[in-house]
CSV table of C-alpha atoms in Angstrom, one decimal:
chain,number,residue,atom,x,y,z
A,1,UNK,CA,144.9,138.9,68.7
A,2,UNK,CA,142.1,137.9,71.3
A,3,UNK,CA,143.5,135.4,74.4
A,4,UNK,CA,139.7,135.0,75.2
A,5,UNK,CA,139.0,131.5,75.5
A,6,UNK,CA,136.5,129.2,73.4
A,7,UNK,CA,133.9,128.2,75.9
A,8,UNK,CA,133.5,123.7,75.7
A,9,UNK,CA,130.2,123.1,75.5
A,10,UNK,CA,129.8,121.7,78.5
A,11,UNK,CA,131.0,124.9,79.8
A,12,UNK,CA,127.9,126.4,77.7
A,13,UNK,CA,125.4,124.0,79.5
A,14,UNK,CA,126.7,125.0,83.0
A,15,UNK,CA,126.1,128.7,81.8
A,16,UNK,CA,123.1,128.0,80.9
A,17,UNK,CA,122.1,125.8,84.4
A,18,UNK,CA,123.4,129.4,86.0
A,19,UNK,CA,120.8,131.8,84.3
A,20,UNK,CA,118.0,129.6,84.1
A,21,UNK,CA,117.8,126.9,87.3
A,22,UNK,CA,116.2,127.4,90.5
A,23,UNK,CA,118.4,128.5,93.4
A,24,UNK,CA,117.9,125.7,94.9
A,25,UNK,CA,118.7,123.5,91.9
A,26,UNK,CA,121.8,122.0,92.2
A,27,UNK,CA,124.5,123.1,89.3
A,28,UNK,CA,126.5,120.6,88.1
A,29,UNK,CA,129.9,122.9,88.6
A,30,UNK,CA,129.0,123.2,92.6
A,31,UNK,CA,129.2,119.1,92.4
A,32,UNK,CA,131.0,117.8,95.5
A,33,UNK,CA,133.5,115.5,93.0
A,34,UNK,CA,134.0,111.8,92.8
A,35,UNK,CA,136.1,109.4,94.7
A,36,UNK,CA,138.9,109.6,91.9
A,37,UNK,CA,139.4,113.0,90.3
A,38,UNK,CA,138.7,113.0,86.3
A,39,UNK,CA,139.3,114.9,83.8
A,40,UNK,CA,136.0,117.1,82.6
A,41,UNK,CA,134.3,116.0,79.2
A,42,UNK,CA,134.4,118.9,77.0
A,43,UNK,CA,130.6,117.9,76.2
A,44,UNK,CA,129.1,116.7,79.1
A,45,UNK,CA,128.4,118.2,82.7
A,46,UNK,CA,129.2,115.7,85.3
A,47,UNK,CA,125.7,114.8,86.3
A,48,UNK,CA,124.8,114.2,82.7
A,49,UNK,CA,128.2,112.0,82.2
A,50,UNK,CA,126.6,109.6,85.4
A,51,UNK,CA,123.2,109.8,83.8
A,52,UNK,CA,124.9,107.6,80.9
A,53,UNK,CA,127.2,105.5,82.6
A,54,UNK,CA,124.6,104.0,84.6
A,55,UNK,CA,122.2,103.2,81.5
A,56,UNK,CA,125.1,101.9,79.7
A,57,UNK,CA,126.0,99.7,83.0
A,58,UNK,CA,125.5,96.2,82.9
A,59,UNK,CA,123.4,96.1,86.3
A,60,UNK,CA,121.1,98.4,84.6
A,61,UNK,CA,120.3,96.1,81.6
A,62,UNK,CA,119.4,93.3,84.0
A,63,UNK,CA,116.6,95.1,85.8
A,64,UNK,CA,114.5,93.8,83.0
A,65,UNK,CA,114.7,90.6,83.9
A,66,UNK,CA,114.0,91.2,88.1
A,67,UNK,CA,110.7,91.0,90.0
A,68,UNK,CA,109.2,94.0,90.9
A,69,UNK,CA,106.0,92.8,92.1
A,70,UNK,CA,104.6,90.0,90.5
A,71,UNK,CA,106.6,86.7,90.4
A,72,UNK,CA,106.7,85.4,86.4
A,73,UNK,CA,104.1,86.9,85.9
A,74,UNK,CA,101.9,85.5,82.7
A,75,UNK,CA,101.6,89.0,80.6
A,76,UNK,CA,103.6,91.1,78.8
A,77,UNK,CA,102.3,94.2,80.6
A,78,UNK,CA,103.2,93.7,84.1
A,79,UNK,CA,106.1,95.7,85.9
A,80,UNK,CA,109.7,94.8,85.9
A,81,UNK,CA,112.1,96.2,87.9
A,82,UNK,CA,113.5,98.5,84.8
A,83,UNK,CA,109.5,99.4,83.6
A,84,UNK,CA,109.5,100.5,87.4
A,85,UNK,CA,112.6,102.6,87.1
A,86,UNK,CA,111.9,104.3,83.8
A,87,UNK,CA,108.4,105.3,85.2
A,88,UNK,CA,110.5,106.9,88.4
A,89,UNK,CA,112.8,108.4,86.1
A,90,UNK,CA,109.9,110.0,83.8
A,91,UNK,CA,107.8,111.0,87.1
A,92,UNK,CA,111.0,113.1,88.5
A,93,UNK,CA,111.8,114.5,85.5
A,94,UNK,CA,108.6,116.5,84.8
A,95,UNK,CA,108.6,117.4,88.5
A,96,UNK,CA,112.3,118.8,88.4
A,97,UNK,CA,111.5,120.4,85.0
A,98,UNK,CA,108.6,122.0,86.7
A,99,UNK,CA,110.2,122.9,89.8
A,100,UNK,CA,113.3,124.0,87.4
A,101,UNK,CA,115.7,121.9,88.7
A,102,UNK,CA,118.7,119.5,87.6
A,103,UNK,CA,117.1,116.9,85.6
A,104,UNK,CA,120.6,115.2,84.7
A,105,UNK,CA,121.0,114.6,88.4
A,106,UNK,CA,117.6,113.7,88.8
A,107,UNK,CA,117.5,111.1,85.9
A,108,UNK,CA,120.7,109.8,87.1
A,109,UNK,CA,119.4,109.4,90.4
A,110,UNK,CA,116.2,107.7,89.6
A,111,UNK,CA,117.7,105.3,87.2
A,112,UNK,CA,120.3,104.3,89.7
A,113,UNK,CA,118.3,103.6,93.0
A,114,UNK,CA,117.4,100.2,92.2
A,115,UNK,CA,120.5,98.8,90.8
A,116,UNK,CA,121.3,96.7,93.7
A,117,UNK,CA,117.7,94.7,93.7
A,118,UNK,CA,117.7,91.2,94.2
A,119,UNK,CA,115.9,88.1,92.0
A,120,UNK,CA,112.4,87.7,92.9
A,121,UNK,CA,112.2,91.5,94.6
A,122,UNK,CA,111.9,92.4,97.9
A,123,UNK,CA,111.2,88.6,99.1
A,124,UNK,CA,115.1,87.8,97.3
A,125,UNK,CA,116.2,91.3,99.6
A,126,UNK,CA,114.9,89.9,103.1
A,127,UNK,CA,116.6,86.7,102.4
A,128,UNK,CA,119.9,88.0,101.8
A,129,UNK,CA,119.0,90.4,104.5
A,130,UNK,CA,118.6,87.6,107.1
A,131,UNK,CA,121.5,85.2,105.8
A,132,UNK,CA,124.4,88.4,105.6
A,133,UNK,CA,126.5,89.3,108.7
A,134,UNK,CA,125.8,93.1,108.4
A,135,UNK,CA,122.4,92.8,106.6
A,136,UNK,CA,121.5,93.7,103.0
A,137,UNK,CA,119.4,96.3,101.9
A,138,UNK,CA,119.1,96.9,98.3
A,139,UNK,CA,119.9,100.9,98.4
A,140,UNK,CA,123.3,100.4,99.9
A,141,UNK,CA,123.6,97.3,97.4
A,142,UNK,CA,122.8,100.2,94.8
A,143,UNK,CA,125.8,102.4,95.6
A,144,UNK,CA,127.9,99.1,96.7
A,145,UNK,CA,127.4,98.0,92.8
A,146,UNK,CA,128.3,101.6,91.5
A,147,UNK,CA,131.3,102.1,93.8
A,148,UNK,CA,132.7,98.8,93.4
A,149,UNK,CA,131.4,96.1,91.6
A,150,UNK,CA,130.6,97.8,88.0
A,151,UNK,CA,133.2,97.4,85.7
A,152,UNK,CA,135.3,94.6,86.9
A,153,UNK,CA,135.6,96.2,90.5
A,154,UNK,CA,136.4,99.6,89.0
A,155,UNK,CA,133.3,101.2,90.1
A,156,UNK,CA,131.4,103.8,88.0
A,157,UNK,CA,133.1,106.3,89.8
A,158,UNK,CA,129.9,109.0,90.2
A,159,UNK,CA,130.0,111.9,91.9
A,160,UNK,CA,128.9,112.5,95.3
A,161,UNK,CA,125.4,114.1,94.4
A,162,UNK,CA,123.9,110.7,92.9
A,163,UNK,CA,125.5,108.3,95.1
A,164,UNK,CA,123.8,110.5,98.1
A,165,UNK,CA,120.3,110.5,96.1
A,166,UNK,CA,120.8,106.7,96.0
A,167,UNK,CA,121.2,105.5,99.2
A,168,UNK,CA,118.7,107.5,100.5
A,169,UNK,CA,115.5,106.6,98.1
A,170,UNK,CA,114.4,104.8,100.6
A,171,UNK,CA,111.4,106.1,102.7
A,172,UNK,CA,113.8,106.4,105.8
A,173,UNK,CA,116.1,108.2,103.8
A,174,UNK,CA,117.1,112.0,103.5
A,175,UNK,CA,118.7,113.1,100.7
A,176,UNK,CA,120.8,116.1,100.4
A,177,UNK,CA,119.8,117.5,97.3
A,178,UNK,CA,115.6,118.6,96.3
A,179,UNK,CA,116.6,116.4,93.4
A,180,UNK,CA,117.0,113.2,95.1
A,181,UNK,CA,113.8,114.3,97.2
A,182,UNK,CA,111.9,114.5,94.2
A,183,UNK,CA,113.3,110.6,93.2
A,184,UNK,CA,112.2,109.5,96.8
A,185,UNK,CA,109.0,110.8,96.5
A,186,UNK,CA,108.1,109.5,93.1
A,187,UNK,CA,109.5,106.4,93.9
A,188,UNK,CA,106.6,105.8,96.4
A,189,UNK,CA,104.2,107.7,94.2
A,190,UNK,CA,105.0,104.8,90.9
A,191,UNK,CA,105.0,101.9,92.6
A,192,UNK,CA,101.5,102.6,94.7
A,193,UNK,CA,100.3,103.3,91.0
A,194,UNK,CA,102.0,101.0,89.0
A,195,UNK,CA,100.8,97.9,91.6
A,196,UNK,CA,97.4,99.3,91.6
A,197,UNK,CA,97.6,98.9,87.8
A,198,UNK,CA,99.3,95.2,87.9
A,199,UNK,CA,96.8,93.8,90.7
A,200,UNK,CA,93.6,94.9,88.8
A,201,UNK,CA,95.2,92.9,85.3
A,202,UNK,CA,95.6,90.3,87.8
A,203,UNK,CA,91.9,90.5,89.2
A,204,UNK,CA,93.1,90.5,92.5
A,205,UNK,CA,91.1,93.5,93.3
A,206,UNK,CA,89.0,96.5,91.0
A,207,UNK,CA,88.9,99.8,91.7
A,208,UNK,CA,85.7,100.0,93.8
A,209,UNK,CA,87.4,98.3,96.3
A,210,UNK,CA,90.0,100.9,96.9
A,211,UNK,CA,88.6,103.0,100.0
A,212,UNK,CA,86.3,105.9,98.6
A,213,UNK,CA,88.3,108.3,101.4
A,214,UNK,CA,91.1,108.1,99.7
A,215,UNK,CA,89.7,108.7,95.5
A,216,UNK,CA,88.4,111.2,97.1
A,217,UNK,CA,91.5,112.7,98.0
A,218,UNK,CA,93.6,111.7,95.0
A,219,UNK,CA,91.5,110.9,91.9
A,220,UNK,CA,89.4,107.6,90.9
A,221,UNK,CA,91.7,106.2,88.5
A,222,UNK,CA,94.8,105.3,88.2
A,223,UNK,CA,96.0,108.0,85.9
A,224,UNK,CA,94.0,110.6,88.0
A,225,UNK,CA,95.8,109.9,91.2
A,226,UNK,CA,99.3,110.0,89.0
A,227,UNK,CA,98.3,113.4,87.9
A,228,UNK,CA,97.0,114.3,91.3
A,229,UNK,CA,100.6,113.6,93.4
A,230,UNK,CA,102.6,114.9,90.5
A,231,UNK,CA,100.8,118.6,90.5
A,232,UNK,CA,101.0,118.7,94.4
A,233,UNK,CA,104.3,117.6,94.7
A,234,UNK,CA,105.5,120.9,91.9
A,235,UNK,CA,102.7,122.7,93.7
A,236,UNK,CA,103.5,122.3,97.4
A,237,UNK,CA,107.3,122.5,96.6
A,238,UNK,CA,107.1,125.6,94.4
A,239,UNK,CA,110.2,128.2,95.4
A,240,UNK,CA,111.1,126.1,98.3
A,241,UNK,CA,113.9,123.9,99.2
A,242,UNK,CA,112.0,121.3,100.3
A,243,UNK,CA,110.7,119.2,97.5
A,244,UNK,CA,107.5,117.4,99.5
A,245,UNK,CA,103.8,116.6,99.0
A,246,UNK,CA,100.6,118.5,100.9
A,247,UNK,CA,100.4,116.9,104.4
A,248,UNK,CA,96.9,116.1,103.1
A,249,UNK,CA,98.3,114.2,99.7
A,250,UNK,CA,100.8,112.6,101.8
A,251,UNK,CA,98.4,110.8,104.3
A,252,UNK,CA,96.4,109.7,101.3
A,253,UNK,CA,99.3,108.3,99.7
A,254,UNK,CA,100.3,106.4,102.9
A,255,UNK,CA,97.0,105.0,103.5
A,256,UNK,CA,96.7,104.0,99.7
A,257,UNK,CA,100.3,102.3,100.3
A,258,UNK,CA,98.7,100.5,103.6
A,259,UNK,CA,95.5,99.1,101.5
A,260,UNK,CA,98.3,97.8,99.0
A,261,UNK,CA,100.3,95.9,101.7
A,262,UNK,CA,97.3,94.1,103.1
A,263,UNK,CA,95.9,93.6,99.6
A,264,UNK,CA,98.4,93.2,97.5
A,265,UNK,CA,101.6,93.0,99.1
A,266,UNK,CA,100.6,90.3,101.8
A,267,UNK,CA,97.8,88.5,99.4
A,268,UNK,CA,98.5,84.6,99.7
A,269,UNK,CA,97.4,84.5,95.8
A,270,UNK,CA,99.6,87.1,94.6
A,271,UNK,CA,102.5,85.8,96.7
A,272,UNK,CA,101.3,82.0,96.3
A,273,UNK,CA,105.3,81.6,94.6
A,274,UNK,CA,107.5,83.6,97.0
A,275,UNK,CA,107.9,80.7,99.5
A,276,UNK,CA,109.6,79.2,96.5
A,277,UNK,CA,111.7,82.4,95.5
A,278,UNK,CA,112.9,82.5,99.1
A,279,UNK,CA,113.8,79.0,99.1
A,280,UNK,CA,115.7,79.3,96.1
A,281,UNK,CA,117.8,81.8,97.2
A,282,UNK,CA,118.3,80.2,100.4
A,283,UNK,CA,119.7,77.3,99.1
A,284,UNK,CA,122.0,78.7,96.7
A,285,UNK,CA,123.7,81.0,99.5
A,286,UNK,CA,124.2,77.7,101.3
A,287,UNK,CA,125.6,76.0,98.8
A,288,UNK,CA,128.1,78.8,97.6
A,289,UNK,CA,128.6,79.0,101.6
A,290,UNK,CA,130.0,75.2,101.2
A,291,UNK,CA,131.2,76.3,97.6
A,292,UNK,CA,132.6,79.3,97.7
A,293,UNK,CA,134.8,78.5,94.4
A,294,UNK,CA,131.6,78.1,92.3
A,295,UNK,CA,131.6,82.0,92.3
A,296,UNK,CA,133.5,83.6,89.4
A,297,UNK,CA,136.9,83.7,89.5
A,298,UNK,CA,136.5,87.8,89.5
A,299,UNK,CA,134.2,88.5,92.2
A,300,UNK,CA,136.4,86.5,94.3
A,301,UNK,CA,139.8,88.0,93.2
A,302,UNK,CA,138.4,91.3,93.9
A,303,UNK,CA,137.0,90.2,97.2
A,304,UNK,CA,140.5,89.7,98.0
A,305,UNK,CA,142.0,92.7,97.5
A,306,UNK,CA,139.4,94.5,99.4
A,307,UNK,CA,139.4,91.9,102.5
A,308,UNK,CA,135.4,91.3,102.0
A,309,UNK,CA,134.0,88.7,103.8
A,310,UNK,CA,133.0,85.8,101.9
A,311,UNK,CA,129.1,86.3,103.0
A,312,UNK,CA,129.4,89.9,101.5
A,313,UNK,CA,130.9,88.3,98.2
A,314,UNK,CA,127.7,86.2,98.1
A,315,UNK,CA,125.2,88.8,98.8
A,316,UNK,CA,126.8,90.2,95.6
A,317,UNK,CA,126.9,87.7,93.1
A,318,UNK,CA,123.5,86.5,94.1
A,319,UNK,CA,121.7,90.2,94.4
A,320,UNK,CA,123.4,90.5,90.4
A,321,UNK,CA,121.4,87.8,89.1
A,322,UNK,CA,118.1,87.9,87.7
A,323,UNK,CA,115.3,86.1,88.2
A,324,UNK,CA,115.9,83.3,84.9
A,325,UNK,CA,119.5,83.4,86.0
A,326,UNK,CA,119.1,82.8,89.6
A,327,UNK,CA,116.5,79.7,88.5
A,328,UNK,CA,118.9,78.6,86.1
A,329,UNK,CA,121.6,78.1,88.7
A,330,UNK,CA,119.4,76.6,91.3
A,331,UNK,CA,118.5,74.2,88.9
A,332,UNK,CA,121.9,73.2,88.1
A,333,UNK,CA,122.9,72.7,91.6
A,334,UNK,CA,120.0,71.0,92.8
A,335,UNK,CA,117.7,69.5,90.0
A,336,UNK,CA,118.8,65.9,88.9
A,337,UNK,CA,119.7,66.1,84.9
A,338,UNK,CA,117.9,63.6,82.6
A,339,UNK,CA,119.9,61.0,80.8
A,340,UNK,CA,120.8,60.8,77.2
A,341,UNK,CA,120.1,56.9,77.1
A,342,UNK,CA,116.5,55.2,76.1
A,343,UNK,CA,115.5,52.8,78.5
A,344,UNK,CA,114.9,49.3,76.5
């Protein structure tokens, strides 16, 4: 009688990342571990198994209600911070496919970077920023949320791979893996695109009056310049370890990114509503500063048993809300209710 063993089939899928993955790909049985040692699925390889606990997360489901660029945007085609994320994900997925690398690790990257996003975008982020002793920047709010806060303080417990490709999305960052290279890189390459796309529904600018240097260099559409950075990204990284666009493609894309912020990003129209977003959330970290008990009963339970400072505790209960639920609550606190009785 045989003693050999019945491979899992998760075993069968790390074969199978051995015989047909790039040598720099990283295999999901070379993983560094998690925090707290699990038992392997029998189905799953680990980056796969954090590719689904963060799309079943419940940070993840409230991306579709956060700001990405627009503020409430009248339309049903603008970005949200989840349209943003998917479009990421898909981006580094036909790059690591291309490039044959890890796609589980890459999609769980890319649909984890921007968990830790505050209401109202980046203008909710510089508040919290300026108002927390130690700062706030929504990466590190990212792995804060998937360490700790998911799951009633449990955590989603990923391995070390992810967590590394989320904190360092960022253009500053470096990850450690080509896979979250290729996340930080389309990161930048589907928001220039995507805010493109939103600011020309929004008539704040056409195409013609992007700079003709730079169509040139990447394509005069929107589509074209997608398919443009995608092909040199696969073609400059091709059997390397460095997953990076041409230094020509790369100064394109920052000068694109530079039209955007003094277009777009700083536009007095387009950001008409942010002194009100920032006031918002300005107010409500005051007033859970003077009433620290309106936060749930849970965040500050766990608070405790970690020793977090009660700023920290508000950064995170505020950064978890959306943009309807942030309104909602700053309404409560601060907007007079009508009453019930007619005047005669």
């Amino acid at each position: 009688m045989s003693d050999e063993r019945t491979l899992t089939v998760r075993e069968t899928l790390e074969a199978m990342e051995r015989e047909s993955l790039s040598p720099y790909a990283t295999l999901s049985e070379n993983s560094r571990g998690r925090d707290r040692e699990e038992e392997p699925c029998d189905i799953r390889p680990v980056f796969q198994r954090d590719r689904d606990r963060i799309l079943h997360s419940k940070s993840f489901r409230r991306l579709k209600n956060k700001t990405q660029v627009f503020l409430s945007p009248q339309g049903d085609h603008y970005r949200t911070r989840l349209s943003h994320t998917l479009e990421v994900s898909q981006n580094a997925r036909t790059i690591a496919k291309a490039l044959r690398l890890n796609e589980s690790l890459t999609e769980a990257i890319a649909l984890g970077h921007d968990l830790g996003h505050t209401p109202f975008g980046h203008c909710g982020e510089g508040v919290l920023n300026q108002l927390c002793e130690g700062g706030f920047v929504h990466s590190e709010q990212s792995v804060r949320i998937v360490e700790l806060l998911e799951k009633d303080g449990a955590g989603l417990n990923l391995t070390w791979e992810v967590r590394d490709g989320i904190r360092n999305h960022r253009t500053s960052g470096h990850p450690a893996t080509p896979e979250g290279q290729a996340v930080r890189i389309c990161d930048k390459i589907a928001y220039v695109g995507a805010d493109i796309d939103d600011a020309i529904r929004a008539h704040l600018l056409t195409e013609d009056d992007i700079p003709l240097a730079i169509k040139d260099e990447l394509g005069f559409s929107v589509k074209k310049r997608l398919n443009t950075l995608i092909h040199d990204v696969i073609s400059t990284s091709y059997d390397s370890p460095e997953i990076r666009l041409s230094k020509e493609k790369e100064q394109a894309l920052y000068e694109l990114r530079q039209f955007l912020f003094e277009k777009v990003y700083k536009n007095p129209e387009a950001k008409s509503e942010e002194v009100k977003a920032r006031r918002m959330i300005h107010e409500l970290f005051v007033y859970y500063t003077d009433h620290f008990d309106a936060i749930p009963e849970k965040y500050r339970e766990l608070a405790a048993k970690r020793g977090d400072a009660q700023d920290r505790v508000i950064c995170d209960y505020i950064a978890g809300m959306t943009d309807d639920f942030a309104t909602a609550k700053f309404s409560e606190y601060f907007v007079p209710r009508a009453w019930g009785v007619e005047l005669d």
